Amino acid sequence: MSGADRGGAKRFLVDNGLTLCFLALTLAALVGQAVSGLALYNDDQVAQGARTVSMADYLTSSSFAVDVAENWQSEYLQFFLYIFVTVWLIQRGSPESKEPGKQGTESDEEQHVGGHAGPGAPRWARVGGLRGGLYARSLGLVMGVVFLLSWLTQSVAGWAAYNSEQLAEREDTVGWLQYLGAPEFWNRTLQNWQSEFLAVASMAVLSIYLRQRGSPESKPVGSPHRATGVEG
């Protein structure tokens, strides 16, 4: 590899370090979940007098799919709601909030769209109409779509896992719509949602009074507690 190639690879790693770090952590967590989940699943199988399964079988099972999907949908719901809610609601003193009085979608001049777009602006930021409107809300919309797809995956995988348990216990299976109204589905769903909502509320409030030097998620260390929308 030439010096230019090595320099380009290093620059790529530096410029994308945050994303690459969390993708690596995600992969590591998935591997850990697969290993521990397989062990737990096989323990249950042995306790029930059933045969154990291989890693490949477990990774393609509804049990593994529902555990992954229910976590993903709650995370994307958190971001989807936070993106849209922070357009209109504020938290005085939080760097996660806009300043008081700036609620709403703001003017074209403030958002640098249409005739106010600069030379480096994305192409769709320069146009109006449907394309411009979609691009102006694309982040929240994509988060919402991923949430819905994850939620749908969770519901289907959970339904399959639930019916497998019903069959193992010689109980009647249920339809998908019946499962959506079952306590088991909503218990799994809501226990994830409440933790995500609490985490967002905690971050919004704690960042008023606490600091993390050098982090863009925190105000500068010496900023007043009432300073709002100020990031380090």
Coordinates of C-alpha atoms in Angstrom, one line a residue:
M1 CA 0.0 0.0 0.0
S2 CA 1.4 3.4 -1.0
G3 CA 1.9 6.3 1.4
A4 CA -1.0 8.1 -0.3
D5 CA -3.3 5.0 0.2
R6 CA -2.3 4.7 3.9
G7 CA -2.9 8.4 4.3
G8 CA -6.3 8.2 2.7
A9 CA -7.2 5.2 4.9
K10 CA -6.1 7.0 8.0
R11 CA -8.0 10.1 7.1
F12 CA -11.1 8.0 6.5
L13 CA -10.8 6.4 9.9
V14 CA -10.3 9.8 11.6
D15 CA -13.2 11.5 9.7
N16 CA -15.6 8.6 10.4
G17 CA -14.3 7.5 13.8
L18 CA -17.5 8.2 15.7
T19 CA -19.7 6.1 13.3
L20 CA -17.1 3.3 13.0
C21 CA -16.7 3.1 16.8
F22 CA -20.4 2.6 17.4
L23 CA -20.8 0.2 14.5
A24 CA -18.0 -1.9 16.0
L25 CA -19.6 -1.7 19.5
T26 CA -22.9 -2.7 17.9
L27 CA -21.3 -5.8 16.3
A28 CA -19.6 -6.7 19.5
A29 CA -22.8 -6.5 21.4
L30 CA -24.6 -8.6 18.8
V31 CA -22.0 -11.2 19.0
G32 CA -22.2 -11.2 22.8
Q33 CA -26.0 -11.4 22.7
A34 CA -25.8 -14.3 20.3
V35 CA -23.4 -16.3 22.5
S36 CA -25.2 -15.7 25.7
G37 CA -28.6 -16.0 24.1
L38 CA -27.7 -19.4 22.6
A39 CA -26.6 -20.6 26.0
L40 CA -29.8 -19.5 27.7
Y41 CA -31.9 -20.9 24.9
N42 CA -30.2 -24.3 25.1
D43 CA -30.6 -24.3 28.9
D44 CA -34.3 -23.9 28.4
Q45 CA -34.4 -26.6 25.8
V46 CA -32.6 -29.1 28.1
A47 CA -35.0 -28.2 31.0
Q48 CA -37.9 -28.9 28.7
G49 CA -36.4 -32.2 27.5
A50 CA -36.0 -30.8 23.9
R51 CA -32.9 -31.0 21.7
T52 CA -30.3 -28.2 21.8
V53 CA -29.7 -26.1 18.7
S54 CA -26.6 -24.8 16.8
M55 CA -25.6 -21.2 16.6
A56 CA -26.8 -21.0 13.0
D57 CA -30.2 -22.3 14.0
Y58 CA -30.4 -19.9 16.9
L59 CA -29.4 -16.9 14.7
T60 CA -32.2 -17.7 12.3
S61 CA -34.8 -18.3 15.1
S62 CA -37.7 -16.1 16.0
S63 CA -36.4 -15.9 19.5
F64 CA -33.2 -14.2 18.5
A65 CA -35.0 -12.0 15.9
V66 CA -37.5 -10.6 18.4
D67 CA -34.8 -9.8 21.0
V68 CA -32.9 -7.8 18.4
A69 CA -35.9 -6.1 16.8
E70 CA -37.5 -5.0 20.0
N71 CA -34.3 -3.1 21.0
W72 CA -33.9 -1.5 17.6
Q73 CA -37.5 -0.3 17.4
S74 CA -37.3 1.4 20.8
E75 CA -34.1 3.2 19.9
Y76 CA -35.4 4.5 16.6
L77 CA -38.7 5.5 18.2
Q78 CA -36.6 7.6 20.7
F79 CA -34.7 9.4 17.9
F80 CA -37.8 9.8 15.8
L81 CA -39.8 11.5 18.6
Y82 CA -36.9 13.5 19.8
I83 CA -36.2 14.9 16.3
F84 CA -39.8 16.1 15.8
V85 CA -40.6 17.1 19.4
T86 CA -37.6 19.4 19.7
V87 CA -38.9 21.4 16.8
W88 CA -41.6 22.7 19.0
L89 CA -40.7 22.0 22.7
I90 CA -37.8 23.5 24.6
Q91 CA -35.9 22.9 27.8
R92 CA -34.4 26.1 29.1
G93 CA -30.7 25.6 30.0
S94 CA -30.2 22.4 27.9
P95 CA -27.7 22.2 25.0
E96 CA -30.1 19.6 23.6
S97 CA -32.8 22.3 23.1
K98 CA -33.3 25.3 20.9
E99 CA -33.3 28.7 22.6
P100 CA -36.6 30.0 24.0
G101 CA -38.6 31.9 21.3
K102 CA -37.2 29.8 18.4
Q103 CA -39.8 27.1 18.5
G104 CA -41.1 26.0 15.1
T105 CA -39.6 25.2 11.8
E106 CA -37.9 28.6 11.5
S107 CA -37.6 30.8 8.4
D108 CA -36.0 29.9 5.0
E109 CA -33.2 32.3 5.8
E110 CA -32.5 30.7 9.1
Q111 CA -32.5 27.3 7.6
H112 CA -30.5 28.3 4.5
V113 CA -32.9 26.9 2.0
G114 CA -34.2 28.1 -1.4
G115 CA -32.8 31.4 -2.3
H116 CA -30.9 31.5 1.0
A117 CA -28.9 28.3 0.3
G118 CA -25.1 28.8 0.2
P119 CA -22.8 27.4 -2.5
G120 CA -22.1 24.2 -0.6
A121 CA -25.8 23.4 0.2
P122 CA -27.3 20.1 -0.8
R123 CA -29.1 20.3 -4.1
W124 CA -32.5 19.5 -2.7
A125 CA -32.1 22.3 -0.2
R126 CA -32.2 24.8 -3.1
V127 CA -35.5 23.6 -4.5
G128 CA -39.0 24.1 -3.1
G129 CA -42.1 22.1 -3.4
L130 CA -42.4 18.4 -2.5
R131 CA -38.7 17.6 -2.9
G132 CA -37.6 20.5 -0.7
G133 CA -40.3 19.7 1.9
L134 CA -39.3 16.0 2.0
Y135 CA -35.6 16.8 2.3
A136 CA -36.3 19.3 5.1
R137 CA -37.9 16.5 7.1
S138 CA -35.9 13.6 5.8
L139 CA -34.0 12.8 9.0
G140 CA -37.1 12.4 11.1
L141 CA -39.0 10.5 8.3
V142 CA -36.2 8.0 7.8
M143 CA -36.0 7.4 11.6
G144 CA -39.7 6.9 11.6
V145 CA -39.6 4.4 8.8
V146 CA -36.9 2.4 10.4
F147 CA -38.8 2.4 13.6
L148 CA -42.0 1.1 11.9
L149 CA -40.0 -1.6 10.0
S150 CA -38.3 -2.7 13.3
W151 CA -41.6 -2.7 15.1
L152 CA -43.2 -4.8 12.3
T153 CA -40.2 -7.2 12.5
Q154 CA -40.5 -7.5 16.3
S155 CA -44.3 -8.2 16.1
V156 CA -43.9 -10.9 13.5
A157 CA -40.9 -12.6 15.2
G158 CA -42.5 -12.2 18.6
W159 CA -45.7 -13.8 17.2
A160 CA -43.7 -16.7 15.9
A161 CA -41.8 -17.2 19.1
Y162 CA -45.0 -16.9 21.2
N163 CA -46.7 -19.6 19.1
S164 CA -43.7 -21.8 19.4
E165 CA -44.0 -21.6 23.2
Q166 CA -47.8 -22.2 22.9
L167 CA -47.2 -25.4 20.9
A168 CA -44.5 -26.6 23.3
E169 CA -47.0 -26.2 26.1
R170 CA -49.7 -27.8 24.0
E171 CA -51.7 -24.6 24.0
D172 CA -53.6 -23.0 21.2
T173 CA -51.7 -20.7 18.8
V174 CA -53.0 -17.2 18.1
G175 CA -53.2 -15.0 15.0
W176 CA -50.9 -12.0 14.4
L177 CA -53.6 -9.5 15.2
Q178 CA -54.5 -11.4 18.4
Y179 CA -50.8 -11.3 19.3
L180 CA -50.7 -7.5 18.8
G181 CA -53.3 -7.2 21.5
A182 CA -51.7 -9.7 23.9
P183 CA -50.1 -8.6 27.2
E184 CA -46.9 -10.4 26.3
F185 CA -46.3 -8.2 23.3
W186 CA -47.0 -4.9 25.0
N187 CA -45.0 -5.9 28.1
R188 CA -42.0 -6.5 25.9
T189 CA -42.6 -3.3 24.0
L190 CA -43.4 -0.9 26.8
Q191 CA -40.5 -1.9 29.1
N192 CA -38.2 -0.8 26.3
W193 CA -40.0 2.4 25.5
Q194 CA -40.1 3.7 29.1
S195 CA -36.3 3.3 29.5
E196 CA -35.7 5.2 26.2
F197 CA -38.0 8.1 27.2
L198 CA -36.5 8.3 30.7
A199 CA -33.0 8.4 29.2
V200 CA -33.9 11.4 26.9
A201 CA -35.5 13.3 29.8
S202 CA -32.5 12.6 32.0
M203 CA -30.1 13.9 29.3
A204 CA -32.1 17.0 28.7
V205 CA -32.3 17.9 32.4
L206 CA -28.8 16.8 33.6
S207 CA -27.1 18.7 30.8
I208 CA -28.4 21.9 32.3
Y209 CA -26.3 21.5 35.4
L210 CA -23.6 19.0 34.6
R211 CA -20.8 19.3 32.0
Q212 CA -18.5 17.1 30.0
R213 CA -15.5 19.0 28.8
G214 CA -14.9 18.8 25.0
S215 CA -18.2 17.0 24.2
P216 CA -20.6 18.6 21.7
E217 CA -23.4 17.1 23.8
S218 CA -22.4 19.4 26.7
K219 CA -22.3 23.1 27.2
P220 CA -18.8 24.6 27.7
V221 CA -17.8 24.1 31.3
G222 CA -18.1 27.8 32.2
S223 CA -21.5 28.4 30.5
P224 CA -24.3 29.6 32.8
H225 CA -26.9 27.0 33.7
R226 CA -29.6 29.0 32.0
A227 CA -27.7 29.1 28.7
T228 CA -29.8 27.2 26.2
G229 CA -28.8 25.6 22.8
V230 CA -25.1 26.2 23.5
E231 CA -22.9 23.3 22.7
G232 CA -19.2 22.8 23.5

